[in-house]
mmCIF file of C-alpha atoms in Angstrom:
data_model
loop_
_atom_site.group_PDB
_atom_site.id
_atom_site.type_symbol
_atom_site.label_atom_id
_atom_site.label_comp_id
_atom_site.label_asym_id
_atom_site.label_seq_id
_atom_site.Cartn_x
_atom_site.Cartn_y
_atom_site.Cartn_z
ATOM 1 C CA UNK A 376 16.311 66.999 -58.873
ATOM 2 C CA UNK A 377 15.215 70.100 -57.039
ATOM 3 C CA UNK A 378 16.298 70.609 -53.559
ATOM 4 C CA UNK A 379 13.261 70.390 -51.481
ATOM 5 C CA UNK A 380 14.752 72.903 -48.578
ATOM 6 C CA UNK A 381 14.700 75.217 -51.348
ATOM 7 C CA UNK A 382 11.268 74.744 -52.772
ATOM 8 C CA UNK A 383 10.130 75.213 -49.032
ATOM 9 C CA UNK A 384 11.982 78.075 -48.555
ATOM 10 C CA UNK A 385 10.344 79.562 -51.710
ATOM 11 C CA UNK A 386 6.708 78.472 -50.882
ATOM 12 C CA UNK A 387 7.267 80.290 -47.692
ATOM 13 C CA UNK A 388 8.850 83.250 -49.208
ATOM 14 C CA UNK A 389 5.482 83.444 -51.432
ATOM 15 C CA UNK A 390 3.284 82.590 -48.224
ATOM 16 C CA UNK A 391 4.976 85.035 -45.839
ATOM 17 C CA UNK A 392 4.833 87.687 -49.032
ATOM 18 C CA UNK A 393 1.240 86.981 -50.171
ATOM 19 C CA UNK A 394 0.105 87.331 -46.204
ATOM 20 C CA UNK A 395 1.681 90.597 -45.616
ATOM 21 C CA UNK A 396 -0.235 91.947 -48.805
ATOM 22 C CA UNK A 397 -3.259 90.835 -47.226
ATOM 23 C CA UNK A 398 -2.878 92.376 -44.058
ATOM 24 C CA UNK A 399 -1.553 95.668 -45.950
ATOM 25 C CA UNK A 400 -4.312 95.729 -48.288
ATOM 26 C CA UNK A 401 -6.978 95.750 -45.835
ATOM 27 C CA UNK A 402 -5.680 98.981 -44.358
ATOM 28 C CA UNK A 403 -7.321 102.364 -44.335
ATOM 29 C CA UNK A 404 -4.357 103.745 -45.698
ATOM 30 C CA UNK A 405 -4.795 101.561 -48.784
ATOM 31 C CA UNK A 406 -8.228 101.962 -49.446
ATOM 32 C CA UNK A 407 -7.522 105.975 -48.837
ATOM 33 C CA UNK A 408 -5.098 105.213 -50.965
ATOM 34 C CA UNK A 409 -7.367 103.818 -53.878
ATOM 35 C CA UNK A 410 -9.566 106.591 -53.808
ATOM 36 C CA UNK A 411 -7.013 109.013 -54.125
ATOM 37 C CA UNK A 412 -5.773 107.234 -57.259
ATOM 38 C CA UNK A 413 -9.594 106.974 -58.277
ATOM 39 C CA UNK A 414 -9.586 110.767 -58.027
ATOM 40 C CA UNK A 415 -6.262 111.424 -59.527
ATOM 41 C CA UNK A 416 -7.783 109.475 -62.573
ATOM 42 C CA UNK A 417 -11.467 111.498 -62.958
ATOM 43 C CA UNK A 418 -9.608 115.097 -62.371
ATOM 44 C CA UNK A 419 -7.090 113.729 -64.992
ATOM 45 C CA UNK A 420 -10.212 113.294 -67.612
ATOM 46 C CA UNK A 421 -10.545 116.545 -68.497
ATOM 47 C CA UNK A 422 -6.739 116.774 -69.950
ATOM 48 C CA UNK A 423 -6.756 113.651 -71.240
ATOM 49 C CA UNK A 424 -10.170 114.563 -72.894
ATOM 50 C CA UNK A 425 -11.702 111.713 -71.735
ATOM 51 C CA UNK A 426 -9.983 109.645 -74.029
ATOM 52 C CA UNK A 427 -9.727 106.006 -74.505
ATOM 53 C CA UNK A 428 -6.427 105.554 -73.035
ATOM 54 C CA UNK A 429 -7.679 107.396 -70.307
ATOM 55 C CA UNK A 430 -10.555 105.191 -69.574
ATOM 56 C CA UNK A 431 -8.504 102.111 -70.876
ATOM 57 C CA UNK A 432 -5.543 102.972 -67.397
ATOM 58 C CA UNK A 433 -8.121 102.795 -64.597
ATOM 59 C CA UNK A 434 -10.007 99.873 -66.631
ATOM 60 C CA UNK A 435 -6.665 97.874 -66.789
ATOM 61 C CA UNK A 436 -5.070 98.449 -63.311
ATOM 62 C CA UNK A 437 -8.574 97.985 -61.787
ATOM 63 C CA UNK A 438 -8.998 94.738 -63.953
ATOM 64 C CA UNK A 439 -5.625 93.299 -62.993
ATOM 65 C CA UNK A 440 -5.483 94.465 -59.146
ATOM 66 C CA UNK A 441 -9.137 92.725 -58.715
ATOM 67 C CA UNK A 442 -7.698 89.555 -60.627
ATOM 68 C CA UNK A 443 -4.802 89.577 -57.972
ATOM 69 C CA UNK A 444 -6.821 90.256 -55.080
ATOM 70 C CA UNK A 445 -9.406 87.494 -55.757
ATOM 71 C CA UNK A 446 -6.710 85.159 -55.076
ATOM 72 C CA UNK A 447 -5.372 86.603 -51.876
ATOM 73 C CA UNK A 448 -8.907 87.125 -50.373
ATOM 74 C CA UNK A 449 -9.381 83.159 -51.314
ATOM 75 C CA UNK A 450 -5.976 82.185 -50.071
ATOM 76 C CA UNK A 451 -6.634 84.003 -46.768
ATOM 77 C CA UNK A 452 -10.224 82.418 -46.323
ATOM 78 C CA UNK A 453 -8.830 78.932 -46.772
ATOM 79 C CA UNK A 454 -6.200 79.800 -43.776
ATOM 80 C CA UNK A 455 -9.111 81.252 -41.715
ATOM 81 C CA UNK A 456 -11.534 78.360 -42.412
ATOM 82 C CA UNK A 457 -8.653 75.799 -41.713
ATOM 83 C CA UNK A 458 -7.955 77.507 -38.612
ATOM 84 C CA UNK A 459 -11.621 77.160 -37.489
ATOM 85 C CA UNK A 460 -12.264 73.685 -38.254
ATOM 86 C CA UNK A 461 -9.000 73.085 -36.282
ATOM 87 C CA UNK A 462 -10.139 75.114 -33.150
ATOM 88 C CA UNK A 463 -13.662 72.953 -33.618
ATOM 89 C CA UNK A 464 -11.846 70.182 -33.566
ATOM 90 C CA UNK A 465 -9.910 70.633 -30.514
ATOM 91 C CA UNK A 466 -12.767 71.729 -28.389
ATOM 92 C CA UNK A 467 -14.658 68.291 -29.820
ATOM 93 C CA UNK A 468 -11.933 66.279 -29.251
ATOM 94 C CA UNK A 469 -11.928 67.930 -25.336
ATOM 95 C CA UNK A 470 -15.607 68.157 -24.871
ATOM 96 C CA UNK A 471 -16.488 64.969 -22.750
ATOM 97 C CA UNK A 472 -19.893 63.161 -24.161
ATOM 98 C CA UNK A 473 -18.867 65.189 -28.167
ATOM 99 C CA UNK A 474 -19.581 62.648 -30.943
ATOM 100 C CA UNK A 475 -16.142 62.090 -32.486
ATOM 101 C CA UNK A 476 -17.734 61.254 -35.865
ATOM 102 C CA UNK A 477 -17.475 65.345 -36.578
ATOM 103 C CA UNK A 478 -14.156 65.612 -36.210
ATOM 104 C CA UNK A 479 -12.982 66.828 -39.781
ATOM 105 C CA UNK A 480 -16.827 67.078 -40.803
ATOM 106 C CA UNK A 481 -15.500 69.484 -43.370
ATOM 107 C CA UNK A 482 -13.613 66.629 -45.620
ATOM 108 C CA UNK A 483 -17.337 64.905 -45.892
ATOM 109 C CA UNK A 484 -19.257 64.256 -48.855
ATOM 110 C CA UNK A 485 -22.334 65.911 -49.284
ATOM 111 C CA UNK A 486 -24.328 63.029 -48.510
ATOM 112 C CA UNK A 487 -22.631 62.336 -45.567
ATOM 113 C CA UNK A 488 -23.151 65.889 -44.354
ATOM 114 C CA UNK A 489 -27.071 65.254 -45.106
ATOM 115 C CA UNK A 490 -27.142 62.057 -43.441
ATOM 116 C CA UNK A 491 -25.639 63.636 -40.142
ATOM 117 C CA UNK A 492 -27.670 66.591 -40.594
ATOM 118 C CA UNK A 493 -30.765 64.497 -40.476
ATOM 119 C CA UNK A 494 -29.535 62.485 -37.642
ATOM 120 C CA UNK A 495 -29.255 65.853 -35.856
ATOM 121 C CA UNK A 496 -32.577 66.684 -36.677
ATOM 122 C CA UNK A 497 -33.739 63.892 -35.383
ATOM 123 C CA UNK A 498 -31.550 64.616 -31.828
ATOM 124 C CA UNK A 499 -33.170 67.713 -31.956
ATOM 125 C CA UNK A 500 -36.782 66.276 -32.081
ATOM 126 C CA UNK A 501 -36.190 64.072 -29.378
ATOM 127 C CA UNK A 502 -34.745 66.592 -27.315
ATOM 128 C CA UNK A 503 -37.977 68.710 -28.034
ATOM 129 C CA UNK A 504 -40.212 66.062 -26.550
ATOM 130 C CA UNK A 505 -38.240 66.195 -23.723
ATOM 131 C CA UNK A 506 -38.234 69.577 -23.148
ATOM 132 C CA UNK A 507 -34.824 69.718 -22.718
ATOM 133 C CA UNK A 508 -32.163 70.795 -25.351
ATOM 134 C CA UNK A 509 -28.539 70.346 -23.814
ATOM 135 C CA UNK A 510 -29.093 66.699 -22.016
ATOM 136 C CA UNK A 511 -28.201 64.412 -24.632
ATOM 137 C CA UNK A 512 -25.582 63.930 -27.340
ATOM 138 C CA UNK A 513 -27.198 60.918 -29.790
ATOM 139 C CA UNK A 514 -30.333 59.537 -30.770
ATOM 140 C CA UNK A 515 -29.953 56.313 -28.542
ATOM 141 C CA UNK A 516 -29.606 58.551 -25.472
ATOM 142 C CA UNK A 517 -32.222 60.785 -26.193
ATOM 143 C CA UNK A 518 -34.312 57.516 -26.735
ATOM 144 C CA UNK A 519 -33.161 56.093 -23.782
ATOM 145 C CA UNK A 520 -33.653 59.248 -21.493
ATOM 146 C CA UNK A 521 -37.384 59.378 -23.197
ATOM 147 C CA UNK A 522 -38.191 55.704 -22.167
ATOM 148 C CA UNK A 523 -37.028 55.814 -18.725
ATOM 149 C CA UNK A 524 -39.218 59.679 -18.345
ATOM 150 C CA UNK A 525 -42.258 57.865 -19.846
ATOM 151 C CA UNK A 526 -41.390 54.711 -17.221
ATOM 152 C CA UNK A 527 -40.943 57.250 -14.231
ATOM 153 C CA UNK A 528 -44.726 59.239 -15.219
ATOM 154 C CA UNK A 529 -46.268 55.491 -15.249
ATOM 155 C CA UNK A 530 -45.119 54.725 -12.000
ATOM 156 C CA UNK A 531 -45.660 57.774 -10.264
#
């Protein structure tokens, strides 16, 4: 059975290497860096006679450096997103009158996410009518808050 210290210790290895490439690759002196080899390559044509080993090089390391990339670019999104719905959650969890129900609104189904869509359409209706968009949080408020307006105008 594999140690699992050690199987961290590698993840993080790969982790802590894979996010350093990402940081390094999104340089200037990388993408300088690119072109240069871009260049090296077309001034190389003539000598090569525009061969097909010559155009098979920057097809191959093009092909396998995007093919890499993809999956760092994806790997650093996920952190990013995660990072995001974490800070959204915190400032929900903080915000006094926030609907808890969105609290990890990102692990919902898609018909959940339609359903509370709607029901925020239908906030935002409500708040409409009462010509005011930040007083209420839910439906039943915003009903409420309409009823007692309509009650006030009828007894003024």
């Amino acid at each position: 059975m594999p140690d699992s210290t050690q199987s961290t210790n590698k993840a993080s290895f790969f982790g802590r290497l894979a996010e350093q490439i990402t940081k390094y690759s999104g340089t200037t002196a990388v993408f300088v860096g690119a072109v240069g080899i871009v260049l090296l390559w077309a001034v190389a044509g003539p000598l090569f006679k525009y061969s097909e080993t010559w155009q098979l090089v920057i097809n191959t390391g093009t092909t396998i450096i995007t093919f890499l990339m993809v999956f760092l670019i994806q790997r650093a999104q996920n952190k990013d997103s995660l990072v995001l719905h974490l800070k959204l959650n915190e400032l929900i969890a903080a915000t006094k009158g926030a609907s808890n129900r969105l609290i990890n609104a990102q692990d919902f189904s898609e018909e959940e996410i339609r359903l509370i869509h709607q029901f925020y359409c239908l906030l935002a209706d409500k708040a409409k009518a009462d010509n005011d968009l930040g007083e209420t949080h839910s439906v039943e408020e915003a009903e409420d808050n309409h009823h007692e307006k309509l009650a006030a105008h009828r007894n003024d």
